mmCIF file of C-alpha atoms and ligand atoms in Angstrom:
data_model
loop_
_atom_site.group_PDB
_atom_site.id
_atom_site.type_symbol
_atom_site.label_atom_id
_atom_site.label_comp_id
_atom_site.label_asym_id
_atom_site.label_seq_id
_atom_site.Cartn_x
_atom_site.Cartn_y
_atom_site.Cartn_z
ATOM 1 C CA UNK A 1 179.292 80.522 89.255
ATOM 2 C CA UNK A 2 182.823 81.288 88.054
ATOM 3 C CA UNK A 3 185.550 78.672 87.554
ATOM 4 C CA UNK A 4 187.018 79.151 91.040
ATOM 5 C CA UNK A 5 183.724 78.706 92.863
ATOM 6 C CA UNK A 6 182.927 75.636 90.759
ATOM 7 C CA UNK A 7 186.300 74.144 91.723
ATOM 8 C CA UNK A 8 185.650 74.925 95.442
ATOM 9 C CA UNK A 9 182.223 73.287 95.222
ATOM 10 C CA UNK A 10 183.751 70.250 93.452
ATOM 11 C CA UNK A 11 186.074 69.102 96.241
ATOM 12 C CA UNK A 12 183.407 67.694 98.607
ATOM 13 C CA UNK A 13 181.427 66.250 95.683
ATOM 14 C CA UNK A 14 184.424 64.251 94.465
ATOM 15 C CA UNK A 15 185.451 63.128 97.959
ATOM 16 C CA UNK A 16 181.934 62.056 99.003
ATOM 17 C CA UNK A 17 180.928 60.455 95.738
ATOM 18 C CA UNK A 18 184.226 58.909 94.620
ATOM 19 C CA UNK A 19 183.121 55.314 95.262
ATOM 20 C CA UNK A 20 179.812 55.827 93.471
ATOM 21 C CA UNK A 21 181.490 57.484 90.480
ATOM 22 C CA UNK A 22 184.157 54.788 90.191
ATOM 23 C CA UNK A 23 181.631 51.952 90.590
ATOM 24 C CA UNK A 24 179.453 53.474 87.847
ATOM 25 C CA UNK A 25 182.466 53.870 85.538
ATOM 26 C CA UNK A 26 183.619 50.310 86.253
ATOM 27 C CA UNK A 27 180.356 48.776 84.959
ATOM 28 C CA UNK A 28 181.685 49.568 81.472
ATOM 29 C CA UNK A 29 182.330 46.748 79.011
ATOM 30 C CA UNK A 30 185.989 45.811 78.583
ATOM 31 C CA UNK A 31 187.777 43.310 76.407
ATOM 32 C CA UNK A 32 187.610 39.884 78.182
ATOM 33 C CA UNK A 33 186.296 41.804 81.207
ATOM 34 C CA UNK A 34 189.902 42.771 81.957
ATOM 35 C CA UNK A 35 188.760 46.071 83.515
ATOM 36 C CA UNK A 36 192.076 47.727 82.572
ATOM 37 C CA UNK A 37 191.373 51.002 84.403
ATOM 38 C CA UNK A 38 192.424 52.885 87.506
ATOM 39 C CA UNK A 39 191.244 56.154 89.029
ATOM 40 C CA UNK A 40 192.892 58.848 91.108
ATOM 41 C CA UNK A 41 190.570 61.128 93.010
ATOM 42 C CA UNK A 42 192.064 64.560 93.637
ATOM 43 C CA UNK A 43 190.768 67.798 95.137
ATOM 44 C CA UNK A 44 189.282 69.055 91.905
ATOM 45 C CA UNK A 45 189.434 66.177 89.434
ATOM 46 C CA UNK A 46 189.196 62.452 88.892
ATOM 47 C CA UNK A 47 191.922 61.077 86.676
ATOM 48 C CA UNK A 48 191.557 57.928 84.606
ATOM 49 C CA UNK A 49 194.619 55.732 84.028
ATOM 50 C CA UNK A 50 195.086 52.507 82.108
ATOM 51 C CA UNK A 51 196.425 49.455 83.899
ATOM 52 C CA UNK A 52 199.102 48.005 81.595
ATOM 53 C CA UNK A 53 199.212 44.745 83.579
ATOM 54 C CA UNK A 54 195.722 44.013 82.278
ATOM 55 C CA UNK A 55 196.528 44.614 78.644
ATOM 56 C CA UNK A 56 196.100 41.582 76.393
ATOM 57 C CA UNK A 57 199.159 40.182 74.645
ATOM 58 C CA UNK A 58 197.137 40.169 71.440
ATOM 59 C CA UNK A 59 196.586 43.889 71.870
ATOM 60 C CA UNK A 60 200.206 45.111 71.818
ATOM 61 C CA UNK A 61 199.340 48.673 70.802
ATOM 62 C CA UNK A 62 196.643 48.857 73.487
ATOM 63 C CA UNK A 63 193.765 49.662 71.130
ATOM 64 C CA UNK A 64 191.256 47.416 72.882
ATOM 65 C CA UNK A 65 192.549 48.488 76.280
ATOM 66 C CA UNK A 66 191.921 52.146 75.400
ATOM 67 C CA UNK A 67 188.483 51.437 73.934
ATOM 68 C CA UNK A 68 187.657 49.731 77.254
ATOM 69 C CA UNK A 69 188.986 52.720 79.230
ATOM 70 C CA UNK A 70 187.021 55.087 76.982
ATOM 71 C CA UNK A 71 183.894 53.122 77.880
ATOM 72 C CA UNK A 72 184.718 53.585 81.579
ATOM 73 C CA UNK A 73 185.202 57.304 80.938
ATOM 74 C CA UNK A 74 181.668 57.530 79.578
ATOM 75 C CA UNK A 75 180.395 55.784 82.735
ATOM 76 C CA UNK A 76 182.279 58.295 84.866
ATOM 77 C CA UNK A 77 180.737 61.178 82.920
ATOM 78 C CA UNK A 78 177.259 59.693 83.288
ATOM 79 C CA UNK A 79 177.817 59.247 87.020
ATOM 80 C CA UNK A 80 178.751 62.915 87.308
ATOM 81 C CA UNK A 81 175.662 63.885 85.328
ATOM 82 C CA UNK A 82 173.545 61.911 87.779
ATOM 83 C CA UNK A 83 174.906 64.148 90.567
ATOM 84 C CA UNK A 84 173.590 67.124 88.621
ATOM 85 C CA UNK A 85 176.851 68.455 87.148
ATOM 86 C CA UNK A 86 178.332 68.693 83.679
ATOM 87 C CA UNK A 87 181.657 66.819 83.470
ATOM 88 C CA UNK A 88 184.537 68.682 81.859
ATOM 89 C CA UNK A 89 186.854 66.194 80.170
ATOM 90 C CA UNK A 90 190.456 66.667 79.061
ATOM 91 C CA UNK A 91 191.529 63.701 76.943
ATOM 92 C CA UNK A 92 195.193 62.703 77.175
ATOM 93 C CA UNK A 93 196.026 65.832 79.181
ATOM 94 C CA UNK A 94 199.767 65.168 79.580
ATOM 95 C CA UNK A 95 201.654 63.695 76.599
ATOM 96 C CA UNK A 96 204.566 62.866 78.922
ATOM 97 C CA UNK A 97 202.380 60.549 81.018
ATOM 98 C CA UNK A 98 201.107 57.906 78.633
ATOM 99 C CA UNK A 99 199.060 56.038 81.229
ATOM 100 C CA UNK A 100 197.030 59.121 82.127
ATOM 101 C CA UNK A 101 194.077 58.951 79.743
ATOM 102 C CA UNK A 102 191.694 61.630 80.950
ATOM 103 C CA UNK A 103 191.120 64.230 83.624
ATOM 104 C CA UNK A 104 187.495 64.900 84.528
ATOM 105 C CA UNK A 105 186.498 67.963 86.523
ATOM 106 C CA UNK A 106 183.128 69.038 87.854
ATOM 107 C CA UNK A 107 181.550 71.684 85.628
ATOM 108 C CA UNK A 108 178.415 73.771 85.927
ATOM 109 C CA UNK A 109 175.269 72.440 87.612
ATOM 110 C CA UNK A 110 172.706 71.082 85.156
ATOM 111 C CA UNK A 111 169.937 68.515 85.731
ATOM 112 C CA UNK A 112 170.041 65.207 83.860
ATOM 113 C CA UNK A 113 168.072 64.842 80.655
ATOM 114 C CA UNK A 114 165.374 62.158 80.363
ATOM 115 C CA UNK A 115 167.641 60.043 78.146
ATOM 116 C CA UNK A 116 170.575 60.308 80.570
ATOM 117 C CA UNK A 117 168.272 59.182 83.359
ATOM 118 C CA UNK A 118 167.206 56.141 81.294
ATOM 119 C CA UNK A 119 170.803 55.317 80.441
ATOM 120 C CA UNK A 120 171.794 55.474 84.097
ATOM 121 C CA UNK A 121 168.938 53.094 84.952
ATOM 122 C CA UNK A 122 170.278 50.693 82.292
ATOM 123 C CA UNK A 123 173.801 50.533 83.783
ATOM 124 C CA UNK A 124 173.092 47.441 85.977
ATOM 125 C CA UNK A 125 171.386 45.383 83.264
ATOM 126 C CA UNK A 126 173.448 46.327 80.198
ATOM 127 C CA UNK A 127 175.425 43.253 79.221
ATOM 128 C CA UNK A 128 177.170 41.683 76.251
ATOM 129 C CA UNK A 129 174.577 39.342 74.783
ATOM 130 C CA UNK A 130 175.954 36.063 73.383
ATOM 131 C CA UNK A 131 172.805 33.906 73.357
ATOM 132 C CA UNK A 132 169.657 34.065 71.192
ATOM 133 C CA UNK A 133 167.747 37.304 70.709
ATOM 134 C CA UNK A 134 163.963 37.659 70.835
ATOM 135 C CA UNK A 135 162.219 37.482 67.425
ATOM 136 C CA UNK A 136 161.334 41.172 67.482
ATOM 137 C CA UNK A 137 162.495 44.219 65.529
ATOM 138 C CA UNK A 138 164.385 47.037 67.238
ATOM 139 C CA UNK A 139 162.081 49.778 68.595
ATOM 140 C CA UNK A 140 161.275 52.389 65.936
ATOM 141 C CA UNK A 141 163.744 55.264 65.865
ATOM 142 C CA UNK A 142 166.306 53.564 68.117
ATOM 143 C CA UNK A 143 168.935 53.001 65.423
ATOM 144 C CA UNK A 144 168.898 56.662 64.446
ATOM 145 C CA UNK A 145 169.347 57.491 68.139
ATOM 146 C CA UNK A 146 172.347 55.149 68.411
ATOM 147 C CA UNK A 147 173.898 56.672 65.298
ATOM 148 C CA UNK A 148 173.447 60.085 66.856
ATOM 149 C CA UNK A 149 175.177 58.832 70.052
ATOM 150 C CA UNK A 150 178.199 57.707 68.052
ATOM 151 C CA UNK A 151 178.433 61.019 66.175
ATOM 152 C CA UNK A 152 178.118 63.018 69.382
ATOM 153 C CA UNK A 153 181.209 61.191 70.702
ATOM 154 C CA UNK A 154 183.312 61.760 67.562
ATOM 155 C CA UNK A 155 182.694 58.298 66.056
ATOM 156 C CA UNK A 156 180.107 56.874 63.660
ATOM 157 C CA UNK A 157 177.945 53.773 63.511
ATOM 158 C CA UNK A 158 177.972 52.280 60.032
ATOM 159 C CA UNK A 159 175.113 49.843 59.364
ATOM 160 C CA UNK A 160 175.916 46.734 57.341
ATOM 161 C CA UNK A 161 173.052 45.843 55.019
ATOM 162 C CA UNK A 162 171.815 42.265 54.898
ATOM 163 C CA UNK A 163 173.003 41.599 51.336
ATOM 164 C CA UNK A 164 176.473 41.300 49.889
ATOM 165 C CA UNK A 165 178.139 43.472 52.548
ATOM 166 C CA UNK A 166 176.945 41.205 55.364
ATOM 167 C CA UNK A 167 178.003 38.067 53.505
ATOM 168 C CA UNK A 168 181.464 39.487 52.915
ATOM 169 C CA UNK A 169 181.800 40.424 56.561
ATOM 170 C CA UNK A 170 180.501 37.051 57.794
ATOM 171 C CA UNK A 171 183.023 35.229 55.602
ATOM 172 C CA UNK A 172 185.949 37.337 56.796
ATOM 173 C CA UNK A 173 184.929 36.994 60.460
ATOM 174 C CA UNK A 174 184.557 33.182 60.131
ATOM 175 C CA UNK A 175 187.903 32.828 58.424
ATOM 176 C CA UNK A 176 189.643 35.068 60.969
ATOM 177 C CA UNK A 177 187.970 33.319 63.912
ATOM 178 C CA UNK A 178 188.940 29.849 62.702
ATOM 179 C CA UNK A 179 192.536 30.986 62.334
ATOM 180 C CA UNK A 180 192.765 32.881 65.617
ATOM 181 C CA UNK A 181 191.038 30.149 67.625
ATOM 182 C CA UNK A 182 193.988 27.897 66.702
ATOM 183 C CA UNK A 183 196.614 30.479 67.656
ATOM 184 C CA UNK A 184 198.301 29.217 70.855
ATOM 185 C CA UNK A 185 198.796 32.766 72.183
ATOM 186 C CA UNK A 186 195.118 33.621 71.663
ATOM 187 C CA UNK A 187 194.077 30.345 73.333
ATOM 188 C CA UNK A 188 196.343 30.966 76.328
ATOM 189 C CA UNK A 189 194.889 34.449 76.704
ATOM 190 C CA UNK A 190 191.329 33.129 76.483
ATOM 191 C CA UNK A 191 192.075 30.520 79.171
ATOM 192 C CA UNK A 192 193.551 33.209 81.376
ATOM 193 C CA UNK A 193 190.447 35.415 81.122
ATOM 194 C CA UNK A 194 187.573 32.889 81.106
ATOM 195 C CA UNK A 195 186.105 31.544 84.365
ATOM 196 C CA UNK A 196 184.360 28.326 85.384
ATOM 197 C CA UNK A 197 181.064 28.455 87.319
ATOM 198 C CA UNK A 198 182.955 27.777 90.560
ATOM 199 C CA UNK A 199 185.250 30.786 90.184
ATOM 200 C CA UNK A 200 184.877 33.685 92.591
ATOM 201 C CA UNK A 201 186.907 36.017 90.384
ATOM 202 C CA UNK A 202 185.528 39.518 89.877
ATOM 203 C CA UNK A 203 187.075 39.854 86.442
ATOM 204 C CA UNK A 204 187.269 37.720 83.281
ATOM 205 C CA UNK A 205 184.340 36.293 81.306
ATOM 206 C CA UNK A 206 182.217 34.019 83.540
ATOM 207 C CA UNK A 207 180.785 30.644 82.451
ATOM 208 C CA UNK A 208 177.221 32.007 82.514
ATOM 209 C CA UNK A 209 178.144 34.508 79.778
ATOM 210 C CA UNK A 210 179.453 32.146 77.084
ATOM 211 C CA UNK A 211 178.224 28.922 75.444
ATOM 212 C CA UNK A 212 179.937 25.555 75.883
ATOM 213 C CA UNK A 213 180.397 25.235 72.179
ATOM 214 C CA UNK A 214 181.090 27.929 69.622
ATOM 215 C CA UNK A 215 177.773 28.577 67.872
ATOM 216 C CA UNK A 216 177.629 26.341 64.806
ATOM 217 C CA UNK A 217 174.765 28.359 63.312
ATOM 218 C CA UNK A 218 176.973 31.392 62.904
ATOM 219 C CA UNK A 219 177.854 32.659 59.450
ATOM 220 C CA UNK A 220 176.061 33.851 56.335
ATOM 221 C CA UNK A 221 172.769 32.008 56.762
ATOM 222 C CA UNK A 222 171.974 32.571 60.420
ATOM 223 C CA UNK A 223 172.606 36.311 60.289
ATOM 224 C CA UNK A 224 174.921 35.895 63.255
ATOM 225 C CA UNK A 225 178.648 36.505 63.023
ATOM 226 C CA UNK A 226 181.015 33.872 64.378
ATOM 227 C CA UNK A 227 181.591 34.508 68.072
ATOM 228 C CA UNK A 228 184.822 34.174 69.982
ATOM 229 C CA UNK A 229 185.235 30.691 71.420
ATOM 230 C CA UNK A 230 185.697 31.330 75.152
ATOM 231 C CA UNK A 231 185.063 27.671 75.964
ATOM 232 C CA UNK A 232 187.831 26.023 73.910
ATOM 233 C CA UNK A 233 186.155 22.595 74.187
ATOM 234 C CA UNK A 234 186.498 22.565 77.971
ATOM 235 C CA UNK A 235 182.731 22.285 78.560
ATOM 236 C CA UNK A 236 182.732 25.313 80.903
ATOM 237 C CA UNK A 237 180.167 27.549 79.212
ATOM 238 C CA UNK A 238 176.617 27.567 80.561
ATOM 239 C CA UNK A 239 174.908 29.781 78.006
ATOM 240 C CA UNK A 240 172.343 28.230 75.634
ATOM 241 C CA UNK A 241 172.687 29.515 72.063
ATOM 242 C CA UNK A 242 169.700 28.151 70.148
ATOM 243 C CA UNK A 243 167.152 30.655 68.910
ATOM 244 C CA UNK A 244 166.733 33.596 66.576
ATOM 245 C CA UNK A 245 169.624 35.787 65.601
ATOM 246 C CA UNK A 246 170.181 39.525 65.958
ATOM 247 C CA UNK A 247 168.441 42.189 63.923
ATOM 248 C CA UNK A 248 171.117 44.679 62.966
ATOM 249 C CA UNK A 249 174.837 44.414 62.189
ATOM 250 C CA UNK A 250 176.973 47.539 62.536
ATOM 251 C CA UNK A 251 180.574 48.707 62.631
ATOM 252 C CA UNK A 252 181.743 51.450 64.966
ATOM 253 C CA UNK A 253 184.160 53.702 63.104
ATOM 254 C CA UNK A 254 186.456 56.570 63.984
ATOM 255 C CA UNK A 255 187.871 59.135 61.557
ATOM 256 C CA UNK A 256 191.486 58.387 62.583
ATOM 257 C CA UNK A 257 193.182 55.541 64.419
ATOM 258 C CA UNK A 258 195.022 57.318 67.232
ATOM 259 C CA UNK A 259 194.852 56.830 71.012
ATOM 260 C CA UNK A 260 192.338 59.688 71.194
ATOM 261 C CA UNK A 261 190.206 57.937 68.551
ATOM 262 C CA UNK A 262 190.227 54.718 70.602
ATOM 263 C CA UNK A 263 189.116 56.624 73.706
ATOM 264 C CA UNK A 264 186.352 58.270 71.678
ATOM 265 C CA UNK A 265 185.299 54.887 70.271
ATOM 266 C CA UNK A 266 184.996 53.554 73.827
ATOM 267 C CA UNK A 267 182.858 56.473 74.961
ATOM 268 C CA UNK A 268 180.651 56.099 71.884
ATOM 269 C CA UNK A 269 180.369 52.356 72.483
ATOM 270 C CA UNK A 270 179.256 52.640 76.099
ATOM 271 C CA UNK A 271 176.884 55.499 75.330
ATOM 272 C CA UNK A 272 175.082 53.655 72.550
ATOM 273 C CA UNK A 273 175.043 50.353 74.461
ATOM 274 C CA UNK A 274 173.382 52.046 77.446
ATOM 275 C CA UNK A 275 170.916 53.846 75.209
ATOM 276 C CA UNK A 276 170.062 50.494 73.555
ATOM 277 C CA UNK A 277 169.852 48.694 76.922
ATOM 278 C CA UNK A 278 167.400 51.349 78.152
ATOM 279 C CA UNK A 279 165.049 49.875 75.480
ATOM 280 C CA UNK A 280 166.070 46.248 76.243
ATOM 281 C CA UNK A 281 168.210 46.022 73.156
ATOM 282 C CA UNK A 282 171.646 44.457 73.656
ATOM 283 C CA UNK A 283 174.700 43.742 71.557
ATOM 284 C CA UNK A 284 177.015 40.901 70.722
ATOM 285 C CA UNK A 285 180.500 42.356 70.273
ATOM 286 C CA UNK A 286 183.181 40.990 67.992
ATOM 287 C CA UNK A 287 186.757 42.250 67.958
ATOM 288 C CA UNK A 288 188.679 39.068 67.236
ATOM 289 C CA UNK A 289 188.983 39.815 63.503
ATOM 290 C CA UNK A 290 190.113 43.385 64.239
ATOM 291 C CA UNK A 291 193.052 42.163 66.342
ATOM 292 C CA UNK A 292 195.040 41.222 63.241
ATOM 293 C CA UNK A 293 196.046 44.360 61.312
ATOM 294 C CA UNK A 294 195.820 42.712 57.846
ATOM 295 C CA UNK A 295 192.289 41.390 58.540
ATOM 296 C CA UNK A 296 191.243 44.782 59.879
ATOM 297 C CA UNK A 297 192.517 46.348 56.652
ATOM 298 C CA UNK A 298 190.605 43.768 54.569
ATOM 299 C CA UNK A 299 187.365 44.527 56.458
ATOM 300 C CA UNK A 300 187.810 48.254 55.896
ATOM 301 C CA UNK A 301 188.561 47.699 52.247
ATOM 302 C CA UNK A 302 185.939 45.071 51.326
ATOM 303 C CA UNK A 303 183.136 46.965 53.080
ATOM 304 C CA UNK A 304 184.405 50.328 51.757
ATOM 305 C CA UNK A 305 184.190 51.716 55.293
ATOM 306 C CA UNK A 306 184.528 55.502 55.624
ATOM 307 C CA UNK A 307 186.758 55.292 58.732
ATOM 308 C CA UNK A 308 188.825 52.971 60.944
ATOM 309 C CA UNK A 309 186.789 49.986 62.205
ATOM 310 C CA UNK A 310 186.994 49.780 66.018
ATOM 311 C CA UNK A 311 184.163 47.373 66.949
ATOM 312 C CA UNK A 312 181.784 45.001 65.169
ATOM 313 C CA UNK A 313 178.353 44.800 66.808
ATOM 314 C CA UNK A 314 175.124 42.899 66.361
ATOM 315 C CA UNK A 315 172.061 44.288 68.067
ATOM 316 C CA UNK A 316 168.841 42.575 69.027
ATOM 317 C CA UNK A 317 166.006 42.575 71.536
ATOM 318 C CA UNK A 318 166.311 40.387 74.656
ATOM 319 C CA UNK A 319 164.159 40.084 77.741
ATOM 320 C CA UNK A 320 166.693 38.516 80.080
ATOM 321 C CA UNK A 321 169.911 39.811 81.524
ATOM 322 C CA UNK A 322 172.751 38.496 83.656
ATOM 323 C CA UNK A 323 175.406 40.993 84.649
ATOM 324 C CA UNK A 324 179.053 39.951 85.052
ATOM 325 C CA UNK A 325 181.085 40.808 88.141
ATOM 326 C CA UNK A 326 183.343 43.810 88.605
ATOM 327 C CA UNK A 327 186.161 44.562 91.028
ATOM 328 C CA UNK A 328 185.167 46.916 93.847
ATOM 329 C CA UNK A 329 186.167 50.618 93.673
ATOM 330 C CA UNK A 330 188.851 50.341 96.379
ATOM 331 C CA UNK A 331 190.806 47.930 94.139
ATOM 332 C CA UNK A 332 190.757 50.465 91.327
ATOM 333 C CA UNK A 333 192.548 53.345 92.980
ATOM 334 C CA UNK A 334 195.722 54.603 91.349
ATOM 335 C CA UNK A 335 198.287 55.049 94.121
HETATM 336 C C1 FMN B 401 187.196 46.552 73.315
HETATM 337 C C2 FMN B 401 186.236 45.408 73.588
HETATM 338 C C3 FMN B 401 186.342 44.236 72.831
HETATM 339 C C4 FMN B 401 185.449 43.178 73.054
HETATM 340 N N1 FMN B 401 185.521 42.064 72.248
HETATM 341 C C5 FMN B 401 184.627 41.055 72.408
HETATM 342 C C6 FMN B 401 184.632 39.918 71.548
HETATM 343 O O1 FMN B 401 185.407 39.837 70.598
HETATM 344 N N2 FMN B 401 183.736 38.933 71.774
HETATM 345 C C7 FMN B 401 182.828 39.007 72.801
HETATM 346 O O2 FMN B 401 182.026 38.085 72.949
HETATM 347 N N3 FMN B 401 182.789 40.076 73.636
HETATM 348 C C8 FMN B 401 183.662 41.100 73.467
HETATM 349 N N4 FMN B 401 183.638 42.193 74.292
HETATM 350 C C9 FMN B 401 182.708 42.212 75.427
HETATM 351 C C10 FMN B 401 183.416 41.882 76.734
HETATM 352 O O3 FMN B 401 183.782 40.523 76.782
HETATM 353 C C11 FMN B 401 182.481 42.253 77.898
HETATM 354 O O4 FMN B 401 182.296 43.641 77.878
HETATM 355 C C12 FMN B 401 183.032 41.850 79.254
HETATM 356 O O5 FMN B 401 183.138 40.450 79.352
HETATM 357 C C13 FMN B 401 182.138 42.381 80.390
HETATM 358 O O6 FMN B 401 180.834 41.877 80.261
HETATM 359 P P1 FMN B 401 179.560 42.796 80.038
HETATM 360 O O7 FMN B 401 179.751 43.597 78.779
HETATM 361 O O8 FMN B 401 178.422 41.818 79.927
HETATM 362 O O9 FMN B 401 179.434 43.700 81.239
HETATM 363 C C14 FMN B 401 184.481 43.279 74.073
HETATM 364 C C15 FMN B 401 184.386 44.464 74.832
HETATM 365 C C16 FMN B 401 185.242 45.524 74.570
HETATM 366 C C17 FMN B 401 185.101 46.813 75.342
#
């Protein structure tokens, strides 16, 4: 098939499968479940846009928004793979249109690999895990696979050993969390994006996904980093926290710190989270300390990281899952 015949074949695929592709993309993780993405389905391409109205005030440069959109881009690519085609992605295709983040066209036909099939199956049960993990090690070989995922997307997954490096990180994260939890702007934002059990909202972090009290076991000893406090002493959270901690702590890095790097970090994040979820391994995610530039610089410096830290993760085995809601595809269309 030449380029023209591929483009002709693409039009009905995109029109017929637009809802499926958008719904698959929209299962991506996003900061505070803001889902800051929009899609425009054209004759030969699906375009991904960011939705500035959903950007956090504590994310003025849009780093977390673009990581979230990058994660959605990986979901879109995986959806296209599941239709039997290779996606062709142009990142930031038009410098004059800042909101346009990617253009994805339908490439050559190629069946899914076994791993892609497993990742697709994991889309509905992948979730951000904030409660206890099972007392079990990660499956053999998985970490190397996740590191490969990150590299394949232009990022890297740097493992933090359990000794001094972890203690340094735990101390910085605790200190940053204590400070940011008192910041009135951060608290207002958290209230805006956290939901009580009675809420019917299809965005924001629901009560079943966070504990009523910030985990007091977090820190150096427990092996668990201090989590964001979504509850803010309101008694909304329904998640129990007691139990064993995670197995592995890691930092997702990119070589630079540009908008393209953030989009790559998001694609790497979603790819490795789906790969992990296909083996019932899930992650707690921590970005609170990375929201303050000086603390981000301290983390990079004290851990001697060979790149810009984009996400802190802790991975562990879990046997339960509870997905959070998403807005339906027709609410995500860019006019
Ligand atoms: C850029 C980014 C930053 C995030 N930061 C945090 C965080 O600091 N703490 C946390 O508990 N979850 C964090 N998350 C996870 C989101 O809250 C989660 O993806 C969202 O609520 C949707 O839930 P799900 O991942 O279970 O589908 C982050 C996710 C992304 C993509």
